[in-house]
Amino acid sequence: SAKHAGGQTYRFFEDRMRGEFLVSVQIENDIRQALKAGNQFALHYQPVKRADTKETIGVEALVRWFHPKKGLISPAEFIPVAERTGLIIPLGEWIVRKACQDLYAMRLEGLTLTVAINISTEQMKQPDFVDIIRTIVRTEGVDPSNIQLEITENALMENTAESVAKIDMLRALGFTIAIDDFGTGYSSLSYLKHFKVDSLKIDQSFIRDLPRENADKAIVAATLQLGEKLGITTVAEGVETEASSQYLKESGCSYLQGYHFSKPIPYQELMMYLDREKVKF
Ligand code: C2E
Ligand code: MG
Ligand code: MG
Ligand code: MG
């Protein structure tokens, strides 16, 4: 009967909920362990290219977790748990510090790249976020103007007055600010009136099927025009094909990022990638 089926569905749902709860409690404990162990997290770097010359102008830092038993765990799986449990605060600080240390090493290699760091909404919400990040860059001896902070639209929707003040302070220190996953947040465009940002990163869901999908073409064209009118740069993420790369260049997108050029790679591989590029230029 329908009632019986409903009961089964409910029981199944309950089991699944308990399963997910156990998994997330386990992930939480494992993240805590990993932060103590200190050698399970790493940053990989994905090149960001100029759309016209294809020169690498920067990299995005993306965290990786090598779990001692489970192997590589995707950030899509553990970042949300870290956010729910507050562990994103110590993990986020580790990420910022490590990215600064790698930026310092790049400067020693004579490289002038911008390092983009993903900042979670939970980190942004900390009253002393600006102080924390300022202290890290000072301690590590790097210049904030070589660092771009990637935040999502959702981070800007909460505590608007406080967020505006923080963004202004960060920009005054020399950091640049990018809106990540642009076009996918539960938000209106009105925040662009209140926040001065430096870059829009168009979400990969609009880029993947270019130049085939008409809706994607319309959304991307409108975003590129918005960027141009606001005087801010545009980055397309998720560029997987030569066709979409070409289309975006012709449409006036400033920068491109995606598997077509490179996946996120460890620091040493990035050095080799940049060496090969230097030979080509
Ligand atoms: P995101 O910041 O939007 O990063 C882009 C994601 O797209 C990365 O996934 C990257 O590997 C992937 N990607 C890049 N090019 C392509 C492409 O051409 N095709 C496809 N299919 N994917 C591409 P990843 O590294 O798994 O990270 C996923 C998300 O996890 C990130 O999205 C970001 O929201 C979060 N994340 C990753 N690292 C960090 C971090 O250090 N801190 C914080 N707070 N969040 C992070
Ligand atoms: Mg990002
Ligand atoms: Mg993104
Ligand atoms: Mg994302």
mmCIF file of C-alpha atoms and ligand atoms in Angstrom:
data_model
loop_
_atom_site.group_PDB
_atom_site.id
_atom_site.type_symbol
_atom_site.label_atom_id
_atom_site.label_comp_id
_atom_site.label_asym_id
_atom_site.label_seq_id
_atom_site.Cartn_x
_atom_site.Cartn_y
_atom_site.Cartn_z
ATOM 1 C CA SER A 1 0.000 0.000 0.000
ATOM 2 C CA ALA A 2 0.930 3.645 -0.357
ATOM 3 C CA LYS A 3 1.205 3.982 3.403
ATOM 4 C CA HIS A 4 3.526 1.007 3.601
ATOM 5 C CA ALA A 5 5.665 2.365 0.783
ATOM 6 C CA GLY A 6 5.749 5.728 2.543
ATOM 7 C CA GLY A 7 6.946 4.088 5.734
ATOM 8 C CA GLN A 8 9.696 2.313 3.881
ATOM 9 C CA THR A 9 10.726 5.505 2.167
ATOM 10 C CA TYR A 10 10.839 7.191 5.553
ATOM 11 C CA ARG A 11 12.919 4.427 7.088
ATOM 12 C CA PHE A 12 15.265 4.518 4.123
ATOM 13 C CA PHE A 13 15.536 8.286 4.493
ATOM 14 C CA GLU A 14 16.245 7.950 8.210
ATOM 15 C CA ASP A 15 18.988 5.376 7.596
ATOM 16 C CA ARG A 16 20.514 7.552 4.985
ATOM 17 C CA MET A 17 20.424 10.590 7.272
ATOM 18 C CA ARG A 18 22.099 8.600 10.031
ATOM 19 C CA GLY A 19 24.667 7.381 7.527
ATOM 20 C CA GLU A 20 25.435 10.903 6.382
ATOM 21 C CA PHE A 21 25.561 12.111 9.953
ATOM 22 C CA LEU A 22 28.068 9.393 10.893
ATOM 23 C CA VAL A 23 30.134 10.155 7.818
ATOM 24 C CA SER A 24 30.234 13.866 8.597
ATOM 25 C CA VAL A 25 31.114 13.264 12.273
ATOM 26 C CA GLN A 26 33.903 11.007 11.079
ATOM 27 C CA ILE A 27 35.112 13.575 8.568
ATOM 28 C CA GLU A 28 35.029 16.181 11.348
ATOM 29 C CA ASN A 29 37.214 14.035 13.623
ATOM 30 C CA ASP A 30 39.542 13.228 10.740
ATOM 31 C CA ILE A 31 39.927 16.920 9.811
ATOM 32 C CA ARG A 32 40.862 17.630 13.445
ATOM 33 C CA GLN A 33 43.461 14.848 13.296
ATOM 34 C CA ALA A 34 44.759 16.079 9.958
ATOM 35 C CA LEU A 35 45.212 19.615 11.284
ATOM 36 C CA LYS A 36 47.267 18.169 14.152
ATOM 37 C CA ALA A 37 49.272 15.825 11.933
ATOM 38 C CA GLY A 38 50.085 18.745 9.643
ATOM 39 C CA ASN A 39 51.104 16.738 6.576
ATOM 40 C CA GLN A 40 47.787 15.620 5.095
ATOM 41 C CA PHE A 41 46.720 18.867 3.435
ATOM 42 C CA ALA A 42 48.394 20.345 0.384
ATOM 43 C CA LEU A 43 47.735 23.195 -2.010
ATOM 44 C CA HIS A 44 47.588 22.589 -5.714
ATOM 45 C CA TYR A 45 47.738 25.438 -8.202
ATOM 46 C CA GLN A 46 45.763 25.968 -11.396
ATOM 47 C CA PRO A 47 47.183 28.453 -13.933
ATOM 48 C CA VAL A 48 45.108 31.505 -14.909
ATOM 49 C CA LYS A 49 45.912 32.697 -18.446
ATOM 50 C CA ARG A 50 45.528 35.945 -20.339
ATOM 51 C CA ALA A 51 42.826 35.259 -22.927
ATOM 52 C CA ASP A 52 44.724 37.067 -25.721
ATOM 53 C CA THR A 53 48.352 35.887 -25.309
ATOM 54 C CA LYS A 54 47.716 32.782 -23.162
ATOM 55 C CA GLU A 55 50.465 33.922 -20.818
ATOM 56 C CA THR A 56 50.056 32.657 -17.243
ATOM 57 C CA ILE A 57 49.412 35.707 -15.045
ATOM 58 C CA GLY A 58 48.407 33.919 -11.882
ATOM 59 C CA VAL A 59 47.326 30.730 -10.180
ATOM 60 C CA GLU A 60 44.403 29.656 -8.014
ATOM 61 C CA ALA A 61 45.284 27.764 -4.843
ATOM 62 C CA LEU A 62 43.024 24.731 -4.309
ATOM 63 C CA VAL A 63 43.285 22.617 -1.174
ATOM 64 C CA ARG A 64 43.801 18.845 -1.360
ATOM 65 C CA TRP A 65 43.415 16.325 1.456
ATOM 66 C CA PHE A 66 45.357 13.065 1.367
ATOM 67 C CA HIS A 67 43.547 10.986 3.954
ATOM 68 C CA PRO A 68 45.801 8.272 5.465
ATOM 69 C CA LYS A 69 43.125 5.576 4.934
ATOM 70 C CA LYS A 70 40.695 6.943 2.349
ATOM 71 C CA GLY A 71 43.180 8.546 -0.016
ATOM 72 C CA LEU A 72 42.383 11.782 -1.820
ATOM 73 C CA ILE A 73 39.179 13.462 -0.588
ATOM 74 C CA SER A 74 37.614 16.227 -2.681
ATOM 75 C CA PRO A 75 37.190 19.719 -1.178
ATOM 76 C CA ALA A 76 33.541 19.554 -2.280
ATOM 77 C CA GLU A 77 33.218 16.802 0.354
ATOM 78 C CA PHE A 78 35.208 18.176 3.300
ATOM 79 C CA ILE A 79 35.001 21.987 2.969
ATOM 80 C CA PRO A 80 31.240 21.993 3.766
ATOM 81 C CA VAL A 81 31.904 19.850 6.882
ATOM 82 C CA ALA A 82 34.752 22.160 7.899
ATOM 83 C CA GLU A 83 32.389 25.120 7.462
ATOM 84 C CA ARG A 84 29.605 23.572 9.548
ATOM 85 C CA THR A 85 31.950 22.640 12.387
ATOM 86 C CA GLY A 86 34.042 25.812 12.522
ATOM 87 C CA LEU A 87 37.162 23.860 11.511
ATOM 88 C CA ILE A 88 37.335 26.040 8.383
ATOM 89 C CA ILE A 89 38.832 28.724 10.646
ATOM 90 C CA PRO A 90 42.082 26.866 11.481
ATOM 91 C CA LEU A 91 42.086 25.119 8.078
ATOM 92 C CA GLY A 92 41.515 28.430 6.283
ATOM 93 C CA GLU A 93 44.402 30.013 8.180
ATOM 94 C CA TRP A 94 46.649 27.105 7.209
ATOM 95 C CA ILE A 95 45.604 27.590 3.561
ATOM 96 C CA VAL A 96 46.324 31.337 3.594
ATOM 97 C CA ARG A 97 49.703 30.801 5.290
ATOM 98 C CA LYS A 98 50.745 28.008 2.926
ATOM 99 C CA ALA A 99 49.692 30.046 -0.136
ATOM 100 C CA CYS A 100 51.781 32.977 1.175
ATOM 101 C CA GLN A 101 54.811 30.716 1.683
ATOM 102 C CA ASP A 102 54.474 29.410 -1.866
ATOM 103 C CA LEU A 103 54.033 32.965 -3.180
ATOM 104 C CA TYR A 104 57.260 33.900 -1.372
ATOM 105 C CA ALA A 105 59.034 30.957 -3.023
ATOM 106 C CA MET A 106 57.678 32.013 -6.451
ATOM 107 C CA ARG A 107 59.106 35.498 -5.927
ATOM 108 C CA LEU A 108 62.505 33.951 -5.153
ATOM 109 C CA GLU A 109 62.227 32.096 -8.490
ATOM 110 C CA GLY A 110 61.721 35.487 -10.148
ATOM 111 C CA LEU A 111 58.066 34.823 -10.912
ATOM 112 C CA THR A 112 55.506 37.609 -10.649
ATOM 113 C CA LEU A 113 52.224 35.773 -10.356
ATOM 114 C CA THR A 114 49.018 36.602 -8.548
ATOM 115 C CA VAL A 115 47.924 33.864 -6.163
ATOM 116 C CA ALA A 116 44.144 33.556 -5.771
ATOM 117 C CA ILE A 117 42.972 32.129 -2.442
ATOM 118 C CA ASN A 118 39.421 30.893 -1.786
ATOM 119 C CA ILE A 119 37.942 32.426 1.340
ATOM 120 C CA SER A 120 34.906 30.798 2.905
ATOM 121 C CA THR A 121 31.902 32.833 4.082
ATOM 122 C CA GLU A 122 32.605 31.578 7.618
ATOM 123 C CA GLN A 123 36.099 33.063 7.512
ATOM 124 C CA MET A 124 34.781 36.392 6.204
ATOM 125 C CA LYS A 125 32.276 36.502 9.069
ATOM 126 C CA GLN A 126 35.028 36.610 11.719
ATOM 127 C CA PRO A 127 35.148 40.108 13.237
ATOM 128 C CA ASP A 128 38.968 40.054 13.162
ATOM 129 C CA PHE A 129 39.335 38.498 9.697
ATOM 130 C CA VAL A 130 41.230 41.519 8.303
ATOM 131 C CA ASP A 131 43.687 41.446 11.217
ATOM 132 C CA ILE A 132 44.264 37.718 10.884
ATOM 133 C CA ILE A 133 45.054 37.909 7.193
ATOM 134 C CA ARG A 134 47.180 41.038 7.580
ATOM 135 C CA THR A 135 49.252 39.321 10.255
ATOM 136 C CA ILE A 136 49.834 36.274 8.052
ATOM 137 C CA VAL A 137 51.044 38.253 5.010
ATOM 138 C CA ARG A 138 53.356 40.341 7.241
ATOM 139 C CA THR A 139 54.804 37.274 8.945
ATOM 140 C CA GLU A 140 55.373 35.519 5.621
ATOM 141 C CA GLY A 141 56.855 38.629 3.992
ATOM 142 C CA VAL A 142 54.609 38.823 0.928
ATOM 143 C CA ASP A 143 52.918 41.733 -0.801
ATOM 144 C CA PRO A 144 49.090 41.751 -0.622
ATOM 145 C CA SER A 145 48.964 43.165 -4.152
ATOM 146 C CA ASN A 146 50.045 39.707 -5.365
ATOM 147 C CA ILE A 147 47.107 38.086 -3.593
ATOM 148 C CA GLN A 148 43.525 37.870 -4.824
ATOM 149 C CA LEU A 149 40.866 36.811 -2.346
ATOM 150 C CA GLU A 150 38.021 34.816 -3.917
ATOM 151 C CA ILE A 151 34.702 35.167 -2.145
ATOM 152 C CA THR A 152 31.247 34.035 -3.171
ATOM 153 C CA GLU A 153 28.191 36.206 -3.666
ATOM 154 C CA ASN A 154 26.622 34.649 -0.578
ATOM 155 C CA ALA A 155 29.461 35.976 1.599
ATOM 156 C CA LEU A 156 28.495 39.494 0.565
ATOM 157 C CA MET A 157 24.805 39.097 1.308
ATOM 158 C CA GLU A 158 25.295 38.638 5.036
ATOM 159 C CA ASN A 159 26.161 41.549 7.347
ATOM 160 C CA THR A 160 26.380 43.975 4.478
ATOM 161 C CA ALA A 161 27.698 47.028 6.362
ATOM 162 C CA GLU A 162 30.364 44.970 8.108
ATOM 163 C CA SER A 163 31.294 43.180 4.880
ATOM 164 C CA VAL A 164 31.639 46.473 2.989
ATOM 165 C CA ALA A 165 34.024 47.740 5.690
ATOM 166 C CA LYS A 166 36.096 44.543 5.547
ATOM 167 C CA ILE A 167 36.344 44.545 1.755
ATOM 168 C CA ASP A 168 37.356 48.216 1.799
ATOM 169 C CA MET A 169 40.059 47.543 4.414
ATOM 170 C CA LEU A 170 41.397 44.549 2.492
ATOM 171 C CA ARG A 171 41.546 46.560 -0.739
ATOM 172 C CA ALA A 172 43.234 49.429 1.129
ATOM 173 C CA LEU A 173 45.906 46.923 2.223
ATOM 174 C CA GLY A 174 46.457 46.033 -1.450
ATOM 175 C CA PHE A 175 44.577 42.731 -1.789
ATOM 176 C CA THR A 176 42.346 42.356 -4.829
ATOM 177 C CA ILE A 177 38.898 40.804 -4.512
ATOM 178 C CA ALA A 178 37.187 38.416 -6.930
ATOM 179 C CA ILE A 179 33.585 37.222 -6.862
ATOM 180 C CA ASP A 180 33.804 33.442 -7.308
ATOM 181 C CA ASP A 181 31.139 31.316 -9.030
ATOM 182 C CA PHE A 182 29.552 34.515 -10.334
ATOM 183 C CA GLY A 183 25.907 34.036 -11.310
ATOM 184 C CA THR A 184 25.151 31.044 -9.081
ATOM 185 C CA GLY A 185 24.546 32.644 -5.649
ATOM 186 C CA TYR A 186 21.133 33.234 -4.129
ATOM 187 C CA SER A 187 21.574 36.940 -4.548
ATOM 188 C CA SER A 188 20.656 39.964 -6.567
ATOM 189 C CA LEU A 189 23.156 42.086 -8.437
ATOM 190 C CA SER A 190 22.616 44.938 -5.990
ATOM 191 C CA TYR A 191 25.710 44.045 -3.962
ATOM 192 C CA LEU A 192 27.792 45.289 -6.899
ATOM 193 C CA LYS A 193 26.537 48.779 -5.986
ATOM 194 C CA HIS A 194 27.943 48.572 -2.472
ATOM 195 C CA PHE A 195 31.123 46.579 -2.954
ATOM 196 C CA LYS A 196 34.100 47.619 -4.999
ATOM 197 C CA VAL A 197 35.539 44.388 -6.360
ATOM 198 C CA ASP A 198 38.316 43.780 -8.873
ATOM 199 C CA SER A 199 37.222 40.707 -10.748
ATOM 200 C CA LEU A 200 34.252 38.497 -11.641
ATOM 201 C CA LYS A 201 34.871 34.764 -12.019
ATOM 202 C CA ILE A 202 32.157 33.389 -14.252
ATOM 203 C CA ASP A 203 30.995 30.019 -12.939
ATOM 204 C CA GLN A 204 32.018 26.970 -14.940
ATOM 205 C CA SER A 205 28.388 25.885 -15.396
ATOM 206 C CA PHE A 206 28.020 28.757 -17.913
ATOM 207 C CA ILE A 207 31.334 28.025 -19.625
ATOM 208 C CA ARG A 208 31.340 24.256 -20.065
ATOM 209 C CA ASP A 209 28.980 24.104 -23.058
ATOM 210 C CA LEU A 210 30.221 27.174 -24.919
ATOM 211 C CA PRO A 211 29.850 28.049 -27.733
ATOM 212 C CA ARG A 212 26.968 25.616 -28.259
ATOM 213 C CA GLU A 213 24.372 26.713 -25.677
ATOM 214 C CA ASN A 214 22.440 29.901 -26.461
ATOM 215 C CA ALA A 215 21.463 30.601 -22.845
ATOM 216 C CA ASP A 216 25.102 30.265 -21.742
ATOM 217 C CA LYS A 217 26.216 32.579 -24.537
ATOM 218 C CA ALA A 218 23.672 35.207 -23.468
ATOM 219 C CA ILE A 219 24.623 34.975 -19.763
ATOM 220 C CA VAL A 220 28.348 35.107 -20.504
ATOM 221 C CA ALA A 221 27.953 38.059 -22.910
ATOM 222 C CA ALA A 222 25.919 39.980 -20.319
ATOM 223 C CA THR A 223 28.494 39.245 -17.590
ATOM 224 C CA LEU A 224 31.409 40.349 -19.782
ATOM 225 C CA GLN A 225 29.582 43.573 -20.566
ATOM 226 C CA LEU A 226 28.799 44.104 -16.890
ATOM 227 C CA GLY A 227 32.496 43.660 -16.072
ATOM 228 C CA GLU A 228 33.522 46.079 -18.789
ATOM 229 C CA LYS A 229 31.004 48.735 -17.715
ATOM 230 C CA LEU A 230 32.058 48.381 -14.069
ATOM 231 C CA GLY A 231 35.716 48.551 -15.068
ATOM 232 C CA ILE A 232 36.591 45.167 -13.565
ATOM 233 C CA THR A 233 38.279 42.141 -15.065
ATOM 234 C CA THR A 234 36.514 38.891 -15.959
ATOM 235 C CA VAL A 235 37.764 35.330 -15.542
ATOM 236 C CA ALA A 236 36.122 32.294 -17.125
ATOM 237 C CA GLU A 237 36.522 29.081 -15.106
ATOM 238 C CA GLY A 238 36.042 25.596 -16.492
ATOM 239 C CA VAL A 239 37.476 26.241 -19.958
ATOM 240 C CA GLU A 240 37.808 22.700 -21.290
ATOM 241 C CA THR A 241 38.012 23.129 -25.064
ATOM 242 C CA GLU A 242 39.835 25.174 -27.684
ATOM 243 C CA ALA A 243 36.409 26.201 -29.040
ATOM 244 C CA SER A 244 35.315 27.778 -25.751
ATOM 245 C CA SER A 245 38.751 29.360 -25.257
ATOM 246 C CA GLN A 246 38.534 30.961 -28.718
ATOM 247 C CA TYR A 247 34.941 32.074 -28.192
ATOM 248 C CA LEU A 248 35.750 33.700 -24.834
ATOM 249 C CA LYS A 249 38.779 35.508 -26.240
ATOM 250 C CA GLU A 250 36.711 36.911 -29.099
ATOM 251 C CA SER A 251 33.974 37.921 -26.662
ATOM 252 C CA GLY A 252 36.446 40.026 -24.670
ATOM 253 C CA CYS A 253 36.906 37.904 -21.529
ATOM 254 C CA SER A 254 40.146 38.978 -19.783
ATOM 255 C CA TYR A 255 41.389 35.688 -18.293
ATOM 256 C CA LEU A 256 40.816 31.967 -18.762
ATOM 257 C CA GLN A 257 41.211 28.998 -16.428
ATOM 258 C CA GLY A 258 40.399 25.348 -17.005
ATOM 259 C CA TYR A 259 41.486 21.820 -17.859
ATOM 260 C CA HIS A 260 42.115 22.929 -21.467
ATOM 261 C CA PHE A 261 45.251 24.638 -20.128
ATOM 262 C CA SER A 262 45.988 22.683 -16.963
ATOM 263 C CA LYS A 263 44.396 20.923 -14.036
ATOM 264 C CA PRO A 264 45.369 22.119 -10.556
ATOM 265 C CA ILE A 265 48.910 20.748 -9.999
ATOM 266 C CA PRO A 266 51.432 20.558 -7.123
ATOM 267 C CA TYR A 267 53.919 23.444 -6.710
ATOM 268 C CA GLN A 268 56.846 21.554 -8.304
ATOM 269 C CA GLU A 269 54.773 20.624 -11.352
ATOM 270 C CA LEU A 270 53.678 24.237 -11.666
ATOM 271 C CA MET A 271 57.352 25.244 -11.845
ATOM 272 C CA MET A 272 57.888 22.777 -14.702
ATOM 273 C CA TYR A 273 54.724 23.973 -16.451
ATOM 274 C CA LEU A 274 55.939 27.580 -16.277
ATOM 275 C CA ASP A 275 59.408 26.567 -17.537
ATOM 276 C CA ARG A 276 57.878 24.936 -20.612
ATOM 277 C CA GLU A 277 55.763 28.042 -21.179
ATOM 278 C CA LYS A 278 58.833 30.307 -20.990
ATOM 279 C CA VAL A 279 60.468 28.304 -23.753
ATOM 280 C CA LYS A 280 57.422 28.833 -25.961
ATOM 281 C CA PHE A 281 57.232 32.620 -25.478
HETATM 282 P P1 C2E B 1 36.155 26.939 -7.020
HETATM 283 O O1 C2E B 1 36.866 27.895 -6.144
HETATM 284 O O2 C2E B 1 35.121 27.498 -7.934
HETATM 285 O O3 C2E B 1 37.302 26.186 -7.814
HETATM 286 C C1 C2E B 1 37.191 25.704 -9.131
HETATM 287 C C2 C2E B 1 36.983 24.207 -9.155
HETATM 288 O O4 C2E B 1 36.788 23.802 -10.517
HETATM 289 C C3 C2E B 1 38.172 23.395 -8.671
HETATM 290 O O5 C2E B 1 37.659 22.196 -8.085
HETATM 291 C C4 C2E B 1 38.901 23.071 -9.964
HETATM 292 O O6 C2E B 1 39.728 21.926 -9.889
HETATM 293 C C5 C2E B 1 37.742 22.819 -10.872
HETATM 294 N N1 C2E B 1 38.071 23.044 -12.286
HETATM 295 C C6 C2E B 1 38.974 23.897 -12.819
HETATM 296 N N2 C2E B 1 38.981 23.839 -14.154
HETATM 297 C C7 C2E B 1 38.041 22.925 -14.497
HETATM 298 C C8 C2E B 1 37.573 22.421 -15.763
HETATM 299 O O7 C2E B 1 38.018 22.806 -16.837
HETATM 300 N N3 C2E B 1 36.598 21.476 -15.714
HETATM 301 C C9 C2E B 1 36.059 21.042 -14.529
HETATM 302 N N4 C2E B 1 35.100 20.108 -14.583
HETATM 303 N N5 C2E B 1 36.485 21.490 -13.321
HETATM 304 C C10 C2E B 1 37.463 22.429 -13.316
HETATM 305 P P2 C2E B 1 38.151 21.675 -6.660
HETATM 306 O O8 C2E B 1 39.618 21.911 -6.489
HETATM 307 O O9 C2E B 1 37.627 20.293 -6.491
HETATM 308 O O10 C2E B 1 37.411 22.647 -5.653
HETATM 309 C C11 C2E B 1 36.024 22.702 -5.575
HETATM 310 C C12 C2E B 1 35.557 23.837 -4.698
HETATM 311 O O11 C2E B 1 35.977 23.621 -3.347
HETATM 312 C C13 C2E B 1 36.134 25.192 -5.078
HETATM 313 O O12 C2E B 1 35.432 25.782 -6.159
HETATM 314 C C14 C2E B 1 35.970 25.953 -3.781
HETATM 315 O O13 C2E B 1 34.631 26.385 -3.640
HETATM 316 C C15 C2E B 1 36.252 24.858 -2.747
HETATM 317 N N6 C2E B 1 37.678 24.956 -2.383
HETATM 318 C C16 C2E B 1 38.763 24.390 -2.958
HETATM 319 N N7 C2E B 1 39.894 24.770 -2.331
HETATM 320 C C17 C2E B 1 39.520 25.596 -1.340
HETATM 321 C C18 C2E B 1 40.231 26.343 -0.330
HETATM 322 O O14 C2E B 1 41.476 26.347 -0.262
HETATM 323 N N8 C2E B 1 39.475 27.089 0.540
HETATM 324 C C19 C2E B 1 38.109 27.142 0.465
HETATM 325 N N9 C2E B 1 37.443 27.892 1.361
HETATM 326 N N10 C2E B 1 37.416 26.484 -0.479
HETATM 327 C C20 C2E B 1 38.104 25.723 -1.370
HETATM 328 MG MG MG B 2 37.700 29.676 -6.554
HETATM 329 MG MG MG B 3 34.492 28.983 -8.905
HETATM 330 MG MG MG B 4 32.969 26.641 -6.715
#
